[in-house]
Amino acid sequence: MFSHCLSGTTVGIRAHIVQVETHIAPALHSVTVVGMPDNSVKESRDRVFAAIKTTGFRWPGQRITFNLAPAEIRKVGSSFDLPMAIGILAATGQVDSALLDNLVILGELALDGTLRPVHGTLSIASEACIRKIRGIILPKQNRREAAIVGGLEVYPMNSLSEVAAFLNREHSPPQPIEASADDIFPSEITYPFDFSDVKGQENVKRALEVAAAGGHNIIMIGPPGSGKTMLAKRIPSILPPLTFDEAIETTKIHSVAGLLPSDTALITKRPFRSPHHTISDSALVGGGIIPRPGEISLAHHGVLFLDELPEFARNVLEVLRQPIEDGRVTISRSRMTIDYPASFMLVCAMNPCPCGFFTDPSRECTCTPIQIQKYMAKISGPLLDRIDLHIEVPAVKYKELASKESGEPSSSIRQRVIAAREIQMKRFAGRKGMYCNADMQSKDIQNYCKLDSAGEELLKLAITKLSLSARAYDRILKVGRTIADLSDTADIKPEHISEAIQYRSLDRNLWQDR
């Protein structure tokens, strides 16, 4: 007896359609799964046995072999429970196999036959649509996630018996559900934090506005209690809404990681990830025996906030260098190499010295020069060079703290940021993976960041006086382009370059003696 059906698995965020072949032969009872299954797939046989028995179907007491093809791709996760159960029922004639050639089947089985949600549904549904497969059967909790993929019939199910009844046409087939991006994206996104709560710090707010408008990395340095963390938590409230393509890509990562909330179609808010400084390098960039996305990929198209930056282990910070440049992270193992997207806005905060008061005019710093130097040396020059804006956050004065007036609300700042991003979207129209000025490569900088003679002279003077690197030169031009976009100016003027240079000088003030 033989049957086959379709299922799927993910490698990174890329999906592969898998043929689940079931062979039943007269022999001593056994169940074997081949085709590079991981432990969770091997354990499926016990869940499938219990589910088939408790739902009243017949279990063949013979030799059962499952082959998951193609065999060279590692199969991960519990989503093969349902297709393996259907394979047995089809091979023994308990369900009709006529529909199995054109349906992808996913689902984890409980011991009583009910279906539980699985990971990576969006990626698998997208691949099924590309392969022109008619539809997908999956747990009810995953229905909205799959339905966002147009051109695919989505059949949500509650149990194994319900799936069998559908395949046997015992009742009217359920209507495939549909989802519209217009229904999923809210007309207005609310945020728990707002810039109107921040007292003073107008120059820092301006720097954060520039960073948000161009997707630039930023580091804030200031004494304890100056508001660095408070400001960082409000950055998502001024970022533009996710585009549909950005939302799809972000949702795929969270779905594969198992972090997508149940019955959620798409992530519509930009992610904000703030890992603790005790995080390991594999947890930050991704990894494990079976690689999973790390914090930098979970922050894709959003914000990665590293508070108390020098407290992170040196090796953890150094692994950020390549993803910041490439917008991707590559995880290599002996049997596979996986790419995860990692285009994030890096936001860092730190004190200027171990006691925190090196730059505070009202408090005396108790640190020795050697202690300050060692503290600053925890942040390498190459990593700092990859951060576009360096801004000093001074302690807030009492007059500003006691003021009853609210600051400018996030909604007003966000409108200016959105206007600048729209200019950038038009500039990079048709360029895959380019959404903002921070994504520009060297050739793009040459095309879009041209200076007049006054601007070139100003930048030449700054590079010479501050001994900035070639990478810093490019980043000044990118930030200058963003400042010009905020001013709705086609050309980058000397005042735009001057402001961009101002945001690069802080590292040389504090790191110059290293």
Short mmCIF file of C-alpha atoms in Angstrom, two decimals, residues 4 25 32 72 102 150 186 215 222 267 290 328 357 438 499:
data_model
loop_
_atom_site.label_atom_id
_atom_site.label_comp_id
_atom_site.label_asym_id
_atom_site.label_seq_id
_atom_site.Cartn_x
_atom_site.Cartn_y
_atom_site.Cartn_z
CA HIS A 4 1.80 10.46 -1.09
CA ALA A 25 4.02 -3.54 3.81
CA THR A 32 10.40 4.36 10.21
CA GLU A 72 18.98 16.17 1.20
CA ASN A 102 -2.77 19.69 -5.20
CA GLY A 150 -3.10 35.76 -2.59
CA PRO A 186 -4.74 49.46 11.00
CA GLY A 215 17.23 54.42 8.89
CA GLY A 222 25.45 60.65 28.54
CA ILE A 267 3.23 42.10 11.90
CA ILE A 290 19.47 23.80 13.90
CA ARG A 328 22.05 39.98 6.25
CA PHE A 357 29.70 61.53 35.11
CA ALA A 438 20.99 53.84 5.03
CA GLU A 499 25.03 69.06 10.60
#
